[in-house]
Coordinates of C-alpha atoms in Angstrom, one line a residue:
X1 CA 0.7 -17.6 37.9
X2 CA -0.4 -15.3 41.2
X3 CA -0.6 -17.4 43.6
X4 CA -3.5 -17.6 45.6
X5 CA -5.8 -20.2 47.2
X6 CA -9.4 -20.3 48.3
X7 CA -11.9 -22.5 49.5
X8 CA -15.0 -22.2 47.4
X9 CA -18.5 -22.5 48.4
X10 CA -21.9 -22.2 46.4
X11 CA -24.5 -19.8 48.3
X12 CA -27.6 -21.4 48.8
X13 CA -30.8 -20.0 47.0
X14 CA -33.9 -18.9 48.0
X15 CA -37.0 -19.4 46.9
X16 CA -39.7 -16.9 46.7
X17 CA -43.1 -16.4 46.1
X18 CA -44.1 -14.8 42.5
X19 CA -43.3 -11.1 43.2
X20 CA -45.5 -9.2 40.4
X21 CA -43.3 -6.2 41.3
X22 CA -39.8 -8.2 39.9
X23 CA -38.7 -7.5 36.4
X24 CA -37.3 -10.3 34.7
X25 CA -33.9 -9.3 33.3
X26 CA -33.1 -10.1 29.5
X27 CA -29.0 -9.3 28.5
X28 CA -28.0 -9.4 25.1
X29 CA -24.4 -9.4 24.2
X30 CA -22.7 -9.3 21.1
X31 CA -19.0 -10.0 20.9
X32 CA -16.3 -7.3 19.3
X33 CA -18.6 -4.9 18.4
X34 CA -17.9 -1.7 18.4
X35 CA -21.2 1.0 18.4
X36 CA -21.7 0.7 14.4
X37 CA -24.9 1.1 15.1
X38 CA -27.8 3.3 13.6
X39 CA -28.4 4.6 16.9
X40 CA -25.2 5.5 17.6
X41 CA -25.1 8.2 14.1
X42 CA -23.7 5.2 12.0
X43 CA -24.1 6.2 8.1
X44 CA -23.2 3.0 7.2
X45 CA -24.4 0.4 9.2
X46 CA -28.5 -1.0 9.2
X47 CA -29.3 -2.1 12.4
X48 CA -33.1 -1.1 12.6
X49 CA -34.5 -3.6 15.5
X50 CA -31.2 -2.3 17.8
X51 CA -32.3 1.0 17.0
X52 CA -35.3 0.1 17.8
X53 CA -34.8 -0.7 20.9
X54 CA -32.7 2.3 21.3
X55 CA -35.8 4.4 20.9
X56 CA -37.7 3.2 23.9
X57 CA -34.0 2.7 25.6
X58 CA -31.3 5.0 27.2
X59 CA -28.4 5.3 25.3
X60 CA -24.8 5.2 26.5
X61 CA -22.6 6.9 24.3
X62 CA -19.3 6.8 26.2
X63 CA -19.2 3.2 27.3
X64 CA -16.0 1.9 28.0
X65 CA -14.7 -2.5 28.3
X66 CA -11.9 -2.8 30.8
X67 CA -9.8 -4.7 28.6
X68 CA -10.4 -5.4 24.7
X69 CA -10.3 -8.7 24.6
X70 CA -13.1 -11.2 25.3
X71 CA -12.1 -13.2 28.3
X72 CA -11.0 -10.5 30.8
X73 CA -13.4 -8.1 29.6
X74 CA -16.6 -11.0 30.3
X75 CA -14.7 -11.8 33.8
X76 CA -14.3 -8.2 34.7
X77 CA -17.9 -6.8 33.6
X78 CA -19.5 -9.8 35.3
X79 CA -18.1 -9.7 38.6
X80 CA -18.3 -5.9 38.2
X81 CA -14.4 -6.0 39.0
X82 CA -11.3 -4.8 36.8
X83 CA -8.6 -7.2 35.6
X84 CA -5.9 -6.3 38.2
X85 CA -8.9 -7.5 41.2
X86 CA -9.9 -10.9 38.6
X87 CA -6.4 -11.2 37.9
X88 CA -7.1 -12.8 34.6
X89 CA -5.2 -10.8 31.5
X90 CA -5.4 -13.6 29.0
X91 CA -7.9 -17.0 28.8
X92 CA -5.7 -19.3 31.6
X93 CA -6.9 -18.7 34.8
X94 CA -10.6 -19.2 36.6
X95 CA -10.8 -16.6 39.0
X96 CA -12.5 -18.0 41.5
X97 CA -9.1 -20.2 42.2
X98 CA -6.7 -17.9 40.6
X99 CA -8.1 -13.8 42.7
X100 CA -11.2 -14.6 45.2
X101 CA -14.8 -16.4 45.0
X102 CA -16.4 -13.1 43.4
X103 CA -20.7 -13.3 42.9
X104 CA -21.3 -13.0 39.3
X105 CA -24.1 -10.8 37.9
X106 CA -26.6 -13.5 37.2
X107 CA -25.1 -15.4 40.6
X108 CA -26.8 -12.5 42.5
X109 CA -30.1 -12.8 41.0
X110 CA -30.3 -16.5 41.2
X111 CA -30.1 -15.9 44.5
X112 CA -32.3 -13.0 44.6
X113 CA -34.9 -15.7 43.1
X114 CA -34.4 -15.3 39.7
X115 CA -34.0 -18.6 37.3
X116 CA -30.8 -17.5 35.7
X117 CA -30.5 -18.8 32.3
X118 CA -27.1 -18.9 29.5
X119 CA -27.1 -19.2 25.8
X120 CA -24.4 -18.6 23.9
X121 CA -21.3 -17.4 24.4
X122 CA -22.0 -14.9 28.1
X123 CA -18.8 -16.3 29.9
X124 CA -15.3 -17.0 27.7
X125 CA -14.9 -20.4 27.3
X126 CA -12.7 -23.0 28.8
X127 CA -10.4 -22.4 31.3
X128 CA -11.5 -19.0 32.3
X129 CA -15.0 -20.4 33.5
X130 CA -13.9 -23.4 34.7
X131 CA -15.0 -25.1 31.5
X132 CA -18.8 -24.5 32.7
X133 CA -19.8 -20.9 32.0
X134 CA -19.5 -20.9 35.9
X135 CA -21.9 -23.3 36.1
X136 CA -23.9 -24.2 38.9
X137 CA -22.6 -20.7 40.7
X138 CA -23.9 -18.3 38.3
X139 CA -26.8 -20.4 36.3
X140 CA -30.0 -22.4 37.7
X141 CA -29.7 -25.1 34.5
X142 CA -26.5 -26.0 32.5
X143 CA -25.5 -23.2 29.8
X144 CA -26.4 -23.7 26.2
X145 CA -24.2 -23.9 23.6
X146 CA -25.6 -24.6 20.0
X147 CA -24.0 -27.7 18.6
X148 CA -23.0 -26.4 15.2
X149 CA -20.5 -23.5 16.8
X150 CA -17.8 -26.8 16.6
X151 CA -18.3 -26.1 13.0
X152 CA -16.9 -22.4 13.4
X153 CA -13.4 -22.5 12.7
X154 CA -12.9 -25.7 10.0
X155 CA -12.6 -25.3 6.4
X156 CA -15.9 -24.4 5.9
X157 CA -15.7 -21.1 3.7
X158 CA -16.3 -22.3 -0.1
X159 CA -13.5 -20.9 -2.5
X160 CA -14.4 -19.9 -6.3
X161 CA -13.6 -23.1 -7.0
X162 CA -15.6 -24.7 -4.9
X163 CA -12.9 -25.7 -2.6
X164 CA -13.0 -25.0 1.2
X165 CA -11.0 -23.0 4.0
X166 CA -11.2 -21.4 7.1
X167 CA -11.2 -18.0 5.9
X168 CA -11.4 -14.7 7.5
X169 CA -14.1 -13.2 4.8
X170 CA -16.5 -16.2 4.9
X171 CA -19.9 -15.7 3.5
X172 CA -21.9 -19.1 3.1
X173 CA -25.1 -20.5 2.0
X174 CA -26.9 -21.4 5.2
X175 CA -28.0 -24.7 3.4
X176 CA -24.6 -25.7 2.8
X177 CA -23.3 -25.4 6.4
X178 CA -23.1 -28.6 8.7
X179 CA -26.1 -28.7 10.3
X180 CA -28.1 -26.7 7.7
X181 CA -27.7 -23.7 10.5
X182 CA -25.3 -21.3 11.7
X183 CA -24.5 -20.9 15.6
X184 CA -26.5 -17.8 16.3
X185 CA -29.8 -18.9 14.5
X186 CA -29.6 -21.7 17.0
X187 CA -29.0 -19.0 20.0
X188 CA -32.0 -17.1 18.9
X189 CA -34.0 -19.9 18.2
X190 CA -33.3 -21.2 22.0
X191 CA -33.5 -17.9 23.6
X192 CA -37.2 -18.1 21.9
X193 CA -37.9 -21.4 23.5
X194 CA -36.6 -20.4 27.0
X195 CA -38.8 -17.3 27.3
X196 CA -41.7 -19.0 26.4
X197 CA -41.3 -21.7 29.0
X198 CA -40.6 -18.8 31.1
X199 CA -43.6 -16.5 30.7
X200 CA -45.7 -18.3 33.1
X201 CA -43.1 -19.0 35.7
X202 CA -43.4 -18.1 39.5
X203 CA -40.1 -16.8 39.4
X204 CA -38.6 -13.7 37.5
X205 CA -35.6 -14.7 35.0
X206 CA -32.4 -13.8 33.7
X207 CA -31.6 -14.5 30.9
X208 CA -28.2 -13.9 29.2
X209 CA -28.1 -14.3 25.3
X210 CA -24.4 -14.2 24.2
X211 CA -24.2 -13.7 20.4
X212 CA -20.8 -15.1 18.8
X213 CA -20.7 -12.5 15.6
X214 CA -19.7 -10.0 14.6
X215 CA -16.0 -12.1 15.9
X216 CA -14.3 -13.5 13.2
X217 CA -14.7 -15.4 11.3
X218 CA -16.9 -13.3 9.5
X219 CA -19.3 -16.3 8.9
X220 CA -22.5 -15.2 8.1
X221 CA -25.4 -15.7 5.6
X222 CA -24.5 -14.8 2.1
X223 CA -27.2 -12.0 1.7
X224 CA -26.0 -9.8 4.3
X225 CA -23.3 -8.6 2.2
X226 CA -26.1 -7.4 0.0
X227 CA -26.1 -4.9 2.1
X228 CA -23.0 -3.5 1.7
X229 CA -22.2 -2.7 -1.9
X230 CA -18.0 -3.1 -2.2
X231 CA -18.2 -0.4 -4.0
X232 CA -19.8 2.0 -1.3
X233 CA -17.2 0.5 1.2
X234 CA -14.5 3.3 2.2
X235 CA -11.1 2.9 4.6
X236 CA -11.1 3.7 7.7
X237 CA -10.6 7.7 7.9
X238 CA -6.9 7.1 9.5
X239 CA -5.5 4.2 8.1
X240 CA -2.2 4.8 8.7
X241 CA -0.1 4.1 12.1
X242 CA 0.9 7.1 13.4
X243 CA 4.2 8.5 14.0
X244 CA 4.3 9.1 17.3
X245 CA 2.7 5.6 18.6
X246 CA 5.2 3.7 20.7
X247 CA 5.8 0.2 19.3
X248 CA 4.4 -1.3 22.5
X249 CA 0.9 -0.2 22.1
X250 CA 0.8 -1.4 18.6
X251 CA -1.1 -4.3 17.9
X252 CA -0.3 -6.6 15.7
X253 CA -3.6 -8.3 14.8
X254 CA -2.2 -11.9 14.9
X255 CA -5.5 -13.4 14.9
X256 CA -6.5 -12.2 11.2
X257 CA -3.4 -13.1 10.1
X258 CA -4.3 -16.9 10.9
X259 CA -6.7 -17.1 8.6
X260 CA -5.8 -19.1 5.0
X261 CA -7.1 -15.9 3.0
X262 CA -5.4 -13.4 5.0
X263 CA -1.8 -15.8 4.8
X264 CA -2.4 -16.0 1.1
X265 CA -2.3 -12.3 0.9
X266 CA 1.5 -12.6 2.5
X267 CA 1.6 -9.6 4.6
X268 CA 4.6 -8.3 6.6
X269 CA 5.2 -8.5 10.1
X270 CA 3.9 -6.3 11.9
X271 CA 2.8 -3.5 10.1
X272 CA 1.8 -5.0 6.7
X273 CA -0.6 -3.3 5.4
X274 CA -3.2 -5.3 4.2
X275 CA -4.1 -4.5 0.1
X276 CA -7.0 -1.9 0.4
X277 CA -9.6 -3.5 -1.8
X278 CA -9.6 -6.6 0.7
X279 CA -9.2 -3.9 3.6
X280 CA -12.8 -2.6 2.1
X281 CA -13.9 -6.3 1.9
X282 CA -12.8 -6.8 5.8
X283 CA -15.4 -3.3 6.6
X284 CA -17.9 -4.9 4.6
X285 CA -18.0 -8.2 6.4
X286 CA -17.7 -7.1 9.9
X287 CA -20.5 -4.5 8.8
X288 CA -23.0 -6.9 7.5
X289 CA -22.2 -9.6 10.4
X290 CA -23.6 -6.7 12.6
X291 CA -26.8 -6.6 10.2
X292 CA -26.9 -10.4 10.9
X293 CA -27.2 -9.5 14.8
X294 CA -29.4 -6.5 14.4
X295 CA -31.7 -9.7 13.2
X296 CA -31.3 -12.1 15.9
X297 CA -32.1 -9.2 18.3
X298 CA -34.9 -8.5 16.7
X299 CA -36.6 -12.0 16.9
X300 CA -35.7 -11.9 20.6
X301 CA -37.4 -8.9 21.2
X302 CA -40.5 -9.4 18.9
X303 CA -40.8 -12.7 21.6
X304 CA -41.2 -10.8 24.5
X305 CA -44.2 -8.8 23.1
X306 CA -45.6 -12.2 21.5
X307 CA -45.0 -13.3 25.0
X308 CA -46.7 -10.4 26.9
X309 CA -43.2 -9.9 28.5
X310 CA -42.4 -6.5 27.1
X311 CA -43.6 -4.5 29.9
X312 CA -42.0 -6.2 32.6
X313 CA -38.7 -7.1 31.7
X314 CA -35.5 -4.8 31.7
X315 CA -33.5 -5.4 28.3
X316 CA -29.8 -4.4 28.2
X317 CA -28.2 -4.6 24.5
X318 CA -23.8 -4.5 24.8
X319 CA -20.6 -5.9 23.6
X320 CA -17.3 -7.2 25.8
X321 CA -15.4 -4.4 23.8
X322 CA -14.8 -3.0 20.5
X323 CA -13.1 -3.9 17.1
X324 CA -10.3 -1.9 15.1
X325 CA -11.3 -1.6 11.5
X326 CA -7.9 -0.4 10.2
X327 CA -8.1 2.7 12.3
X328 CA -3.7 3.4 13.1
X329 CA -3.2 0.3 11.1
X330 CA -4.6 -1.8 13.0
X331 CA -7.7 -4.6 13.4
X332 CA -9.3 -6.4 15.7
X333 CA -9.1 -5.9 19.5
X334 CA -6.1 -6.0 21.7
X335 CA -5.1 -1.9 22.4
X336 CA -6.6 0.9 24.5
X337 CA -8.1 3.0 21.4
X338 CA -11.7 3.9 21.8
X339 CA -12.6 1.4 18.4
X340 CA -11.2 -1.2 20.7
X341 CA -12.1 -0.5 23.7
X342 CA -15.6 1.7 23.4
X343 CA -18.8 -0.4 23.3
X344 CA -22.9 0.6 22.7
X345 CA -24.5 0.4 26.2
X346 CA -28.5 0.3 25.8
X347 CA -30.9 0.0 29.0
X348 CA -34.7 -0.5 28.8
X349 CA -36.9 -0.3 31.3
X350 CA -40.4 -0.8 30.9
X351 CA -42.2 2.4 32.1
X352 CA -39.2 4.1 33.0
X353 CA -37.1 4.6 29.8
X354 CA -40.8 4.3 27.6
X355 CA -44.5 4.3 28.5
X356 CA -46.0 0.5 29.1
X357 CA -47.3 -0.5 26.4
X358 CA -51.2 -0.8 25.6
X359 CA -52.9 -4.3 25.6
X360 CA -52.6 -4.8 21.9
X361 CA -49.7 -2.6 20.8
X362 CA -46.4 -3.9 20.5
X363 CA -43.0 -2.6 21.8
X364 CA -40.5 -4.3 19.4
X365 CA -42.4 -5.6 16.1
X366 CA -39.7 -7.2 14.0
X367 CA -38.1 -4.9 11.1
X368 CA -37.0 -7.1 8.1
X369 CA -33.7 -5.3 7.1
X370 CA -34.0 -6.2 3.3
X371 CA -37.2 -4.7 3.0
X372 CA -35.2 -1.6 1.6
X373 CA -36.5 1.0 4.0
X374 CA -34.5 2.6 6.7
X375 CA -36.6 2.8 9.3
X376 CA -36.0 6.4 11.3
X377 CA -36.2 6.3 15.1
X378 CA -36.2 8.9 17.9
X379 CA -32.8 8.6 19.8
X380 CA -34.1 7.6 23.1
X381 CA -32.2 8.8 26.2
X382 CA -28.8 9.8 25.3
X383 CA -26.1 9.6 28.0
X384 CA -23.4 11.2 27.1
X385 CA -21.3 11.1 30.7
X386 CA -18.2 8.9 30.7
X387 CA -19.5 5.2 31.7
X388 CA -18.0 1.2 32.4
X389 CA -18.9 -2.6 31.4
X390 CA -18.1 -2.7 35.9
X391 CA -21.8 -0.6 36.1
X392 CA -23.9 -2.6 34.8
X393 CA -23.9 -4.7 37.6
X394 CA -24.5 -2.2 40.1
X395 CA -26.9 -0.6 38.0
X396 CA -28.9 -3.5 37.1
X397 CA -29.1 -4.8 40.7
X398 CA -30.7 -1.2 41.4
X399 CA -33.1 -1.3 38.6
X400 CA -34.3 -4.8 39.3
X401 CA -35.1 -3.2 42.8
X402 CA -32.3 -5.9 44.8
X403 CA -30.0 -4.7 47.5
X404 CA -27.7 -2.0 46.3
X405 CA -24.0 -3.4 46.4
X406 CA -21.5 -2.6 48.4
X407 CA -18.4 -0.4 46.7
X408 CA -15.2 -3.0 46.6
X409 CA -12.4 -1.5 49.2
X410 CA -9.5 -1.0 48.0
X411 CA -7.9 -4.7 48.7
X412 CA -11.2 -6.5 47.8
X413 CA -10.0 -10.4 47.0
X414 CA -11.5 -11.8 49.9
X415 CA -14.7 -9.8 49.4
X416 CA -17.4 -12.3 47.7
X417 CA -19.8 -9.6 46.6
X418 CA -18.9 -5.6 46.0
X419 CA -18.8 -3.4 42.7
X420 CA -15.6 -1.5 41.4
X421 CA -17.9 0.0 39.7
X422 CA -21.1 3.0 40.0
X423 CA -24.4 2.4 39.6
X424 CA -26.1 4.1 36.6
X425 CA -29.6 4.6 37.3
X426 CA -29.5 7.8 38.5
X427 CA -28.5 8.6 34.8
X428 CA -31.7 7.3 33.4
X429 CA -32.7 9.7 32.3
X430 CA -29.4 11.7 32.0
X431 CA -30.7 15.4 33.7
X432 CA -27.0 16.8 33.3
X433 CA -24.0 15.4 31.3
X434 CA -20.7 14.8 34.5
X435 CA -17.8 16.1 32.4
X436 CA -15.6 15.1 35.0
X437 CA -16.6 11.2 35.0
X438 CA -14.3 8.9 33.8
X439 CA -12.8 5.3 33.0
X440 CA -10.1 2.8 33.1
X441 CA -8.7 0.3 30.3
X442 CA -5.5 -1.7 30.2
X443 CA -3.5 -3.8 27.9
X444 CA -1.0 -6.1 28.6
X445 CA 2.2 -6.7 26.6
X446 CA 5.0 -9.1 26.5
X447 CA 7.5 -6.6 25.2
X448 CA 8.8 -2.6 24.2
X449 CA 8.7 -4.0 21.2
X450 CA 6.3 -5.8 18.5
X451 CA 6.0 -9.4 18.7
X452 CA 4.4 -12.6 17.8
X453 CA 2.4 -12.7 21.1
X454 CA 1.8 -8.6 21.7
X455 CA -2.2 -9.3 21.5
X456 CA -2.5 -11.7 23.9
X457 CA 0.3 -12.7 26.0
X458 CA 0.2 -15.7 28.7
X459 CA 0.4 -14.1 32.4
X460 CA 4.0 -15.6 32.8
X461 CA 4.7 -13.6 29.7
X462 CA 3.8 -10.2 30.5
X463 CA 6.1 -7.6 31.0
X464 CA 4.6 -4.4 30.9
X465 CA 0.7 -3.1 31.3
X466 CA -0.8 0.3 29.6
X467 CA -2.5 1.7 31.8
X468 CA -5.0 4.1 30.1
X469 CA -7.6 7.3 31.5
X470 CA -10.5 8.2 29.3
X471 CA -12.1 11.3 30.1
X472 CA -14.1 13.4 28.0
X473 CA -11.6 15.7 27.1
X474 CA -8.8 13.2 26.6
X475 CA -7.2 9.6 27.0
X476 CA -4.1 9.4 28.9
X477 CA -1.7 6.1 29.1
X478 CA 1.0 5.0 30.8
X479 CA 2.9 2.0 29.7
X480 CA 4.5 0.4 33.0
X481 CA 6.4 -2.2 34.4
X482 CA 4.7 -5.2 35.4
X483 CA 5.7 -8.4 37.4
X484 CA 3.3 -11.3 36.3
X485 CA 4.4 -13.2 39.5
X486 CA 2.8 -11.4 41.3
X487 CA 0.4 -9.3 39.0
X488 CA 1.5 -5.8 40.5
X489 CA 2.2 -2.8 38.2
X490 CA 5.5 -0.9 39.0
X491 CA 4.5 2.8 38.5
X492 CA 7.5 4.1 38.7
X493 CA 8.6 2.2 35.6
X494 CA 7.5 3.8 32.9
X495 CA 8.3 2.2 29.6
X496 CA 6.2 5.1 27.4
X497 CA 3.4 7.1 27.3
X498 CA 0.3 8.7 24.9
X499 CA -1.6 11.5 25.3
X500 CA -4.1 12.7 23.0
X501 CA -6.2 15.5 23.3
X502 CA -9.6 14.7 21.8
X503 CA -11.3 17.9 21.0
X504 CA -8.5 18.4 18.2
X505 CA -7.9 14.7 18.1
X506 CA -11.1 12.6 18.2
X507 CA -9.5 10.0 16.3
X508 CA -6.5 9.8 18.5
X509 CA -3.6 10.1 15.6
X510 CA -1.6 12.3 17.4
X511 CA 0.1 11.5 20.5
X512 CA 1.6 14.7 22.3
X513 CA 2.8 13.2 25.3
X514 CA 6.5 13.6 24.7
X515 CA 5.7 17.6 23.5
X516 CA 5.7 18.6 27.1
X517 CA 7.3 18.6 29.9
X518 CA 5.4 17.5 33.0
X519 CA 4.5 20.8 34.3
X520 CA 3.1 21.6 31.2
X521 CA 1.5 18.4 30.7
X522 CA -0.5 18.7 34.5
X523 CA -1.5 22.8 33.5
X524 CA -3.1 21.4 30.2
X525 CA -5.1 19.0 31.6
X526 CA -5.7 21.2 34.1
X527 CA -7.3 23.6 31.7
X528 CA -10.0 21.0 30.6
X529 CA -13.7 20.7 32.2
X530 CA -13.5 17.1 33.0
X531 CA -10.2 17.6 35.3
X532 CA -10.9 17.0 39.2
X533 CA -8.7 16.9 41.9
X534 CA -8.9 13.0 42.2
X535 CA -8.3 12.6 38.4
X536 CA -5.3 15.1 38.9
X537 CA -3.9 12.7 41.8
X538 CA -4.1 9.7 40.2
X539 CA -2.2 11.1 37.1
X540 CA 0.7 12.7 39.5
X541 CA 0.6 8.8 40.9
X542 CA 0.9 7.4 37.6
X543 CA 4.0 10.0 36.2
X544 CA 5.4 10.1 39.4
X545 CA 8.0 7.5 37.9
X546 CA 8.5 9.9 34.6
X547 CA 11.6 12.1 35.5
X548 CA 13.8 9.4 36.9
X549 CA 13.1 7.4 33.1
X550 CA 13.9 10.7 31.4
X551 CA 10.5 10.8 29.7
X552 CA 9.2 14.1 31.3

């Protein structure tokens, strides 16, 4: 662990007088998804009431997580720091003990006034938020957590004959599940209840709806696979790992491999690959779990115009980080590949993004999915500059109209309340697209090479970090020593490296990084529009390490 020790203390909060000019805040997250999403030029996926929402809404294209996986990305996009300032990298750490006593998003507005409000999964269990969501700092009442998610990983997936497991592909009969319910009906159905007892409130909320699918297991209602014809599934477009991928960026999607249908299939370690027909069955699930959101949502936001809420409350709609869906040979999280790491980012704000709406006309009717028509949306505001889950923060505070926050210095642990990241609301609407914007991902590893704990590795295990740079021209990554003692990055230990050039490469199947030598490598960057001298800096800092390893 890195050490550290600090006294905590719970700001005090004010209470205000109804302010007709606050705009409640509603945040809707899903976890692992990845923008398969109608509004994000999806051919597949039906997700009408998100694109719905996406029509009134600006649109983040290029959103990027910090880390793909869910309890350092929630940390990191919540405090609005990155994973080397939360020092969390894996599930074991609060970091309010563990880094410094950072506000939380919906900490600030509780103490702006606001009755903050959790349902569902916003903070990562357990450890990670001291076992309370970060309850009573960042929430007015306890969190909410719907009683039949205990449910979610026993042997509840009914076989063909009739016998049960805990499955990754687990489509059930609603009826049949403990509870006659399934956890995020019960998050809907609560998120419902809250805004109601909201609407008349003298205080402005925020409320965080944390939805547990599309993560595995894929347990959803039975009909949603309706959807989704097997038979219209296809792979991913580049199934195969490529060549030139060092083994420690691979990874090895342990999770899946967990699961009693995935063991029965009796893969190899690491690379497998999984059978194709039950790689098209994994595409199918993980699509129609994100139908099964697209519904939630859409109840959620049909309440706020039942409610008269539409036209004063700012919606956000976004994920922790993506999910690999046999993209390099790979699935689930746990890389620095845009499927992992890229995430749909969607803002609304009422008379800003979209006219109010008329007395009588609604902003978000619901859209039944299986009525068989696909309903055809304008696209909103698209954003297409290079963006990160550390802005919203920043750019929420600003459109709620709070005090703008401070930028985090460059040591920022004993800092209580800053941003690492930029505030966004100067892109809504987007009036020119910043080509030279960009973000910042990592990955820990254990290892060079592939092993049983390359996803997720304890602190004490890690070993080396990836560093990774996405511009809009390319993503660049430098795999590093690390020293989890005292979580510090050596940059001059450089263990490999990927480059891929995304204008020939969107996909990112071809890594040239070892094609040039550094010289080379600095003038072709050099060459593209999204290069600036600060980007060019930070690169030399990161290589400077690369001739005395022999890479460059």
């Amino acid at each position: 662990m890195c050490f550290f020790v600090l006294i905590l203390h719970v700001s005090g909060q004010a209470v205000f007088a109804k302010d007709s000019n606050k705009l409640n805040i509603l945040y809707l997250l899903a976890d692992d998804l990845r923008p398969t999403l109608g509004c994000y030029s999806d051919p597949v996926v039906k997700s009408p009431n998100i694109d719905q929402l996406a029509s009134v809404s600006t649109v983040f294209h290029n959103a990027y997580a910090q880390q793909a996986v869910c309890g350092p990305s929630r940390v990191s996009f919540l405090t609005s720091r990155r994973p080397d300032t939360t020092k969390l990298y894996d599930f074991n750490s609060y970091w309010r003990v563990h880094a410094g006593n950072y506000t939380t998003l919906p900490q600030y507005f509780k103490s702006n006034g606001y009755t903050s409000l959790s349902v569902g999964k916003v903070f990562h269990p357990g450890i990670a938020s001291n076992h309370s969501d970060d309850y009573p700092y960042s929430w007015s009442v306890p969190p909410y957590h719907p009683p039949s998610f205990k449910y979610e990983k026993r042997k509840v997936c009914k076989d063909k004959d009739g016998t049960l497991h805990s499955n990754l592909l687990c489509p059930v009969d609603v009826s049949e599940m403990p509870l006659g319910t399934l956890p995020d009906m019960e998050n809907t159905a609560e998120a419902v209840r809250l805004l109601d007892s909201t609407k008349d409130s003298q205080n402005p909320f925020f409320l965080a709806v944390g939805f547990y699918k599309p993560h595995i297991p894929f347990r959803i209602p039975r009909e949603y696979l309706k959807l989704y014809p097997i038979e219209n599934m296809t792979l991913a477009p580049d199934p195969d790992v490529p060549k030139k991928l060092p083994d420690v960026a691979y990874n090895p999607w342990t999770d899946i491999r967990k699961r009693e249908d995935v063991q029965a299939l009796n893969l190899s370690f690491p690379y497998g690959p999984i059978p194709k027909d039950f790689q098209l069955q994994i595409r199918q699930h993980y699509f129609a779990s994100v139908s099964y959101v697209d519904a939630q949502v859409g109840i959620i936001l049909q309440a706020l115009d039942d409610f008269g809420l539409a036209n004063n409350t700012i919606v956000v709609f976004s994920s922790d980080h993506g999910w690999s869906l046999g993209e390099h040979g790979e699935w689930a999280k746990y890389s620095n590949f845009d499927v992992a790491t890229r995430v749909p980012l969607i803002v609304y704000k009422p008379g800003v993004t979209s006219p109010l709406s008329r007395p009588g006309e609604k902003t978000f009717p619901f859209i039944d999915v299986f009525q068989g028509t696909r309903e055809q949306f304008g696209k909103g505001q698209g954003v297409e500059s290079v963006v990160e889950l550390v802005d919203v923060f920043p750019t929420l505070s600003n459109l709620a109209g709070l005090r703008p926050l401070r930028r985090c210095p460059a040591s920022s642990f004993k800092m209580e309340l800053c941003t690492e990241g930029f505030s966004l609301d100067h892109l809504i609407p987007e009036r020119h697209r910043n080509r030279e914007a960009y973000s910042f991902s990592q990955f820990p590893r254990p290892s060079d090479s592939i092993q049983e704990n390359s996803d997720l590795p304890d602190l004490a295990d890690i070993r080396v970090m990836g560093y990774s740079i996405r511009s809009t021209d390319y993503r660049y990554t430098l795999w590093v020593g690390f020293d989890p003692l005292h979580c510090l990055p050596n940059m001059t230990d450089i263990h490999a490296g990927e480059l891929y050039l995304l204008a020939e490469d969107p996909g990112e199947d071809n890594n040239v990084f070892e094609e040039f030598d550094h010289a080379t490598v600095m003038h072709k960057l050099g060459m593209l529009s999204s290069w600036t001298e600060s980007l060019k800096h930070h690169i030399m800092y990161l290589s400077s390490g690369l001739k005395s390893k022999g890479i460059m």
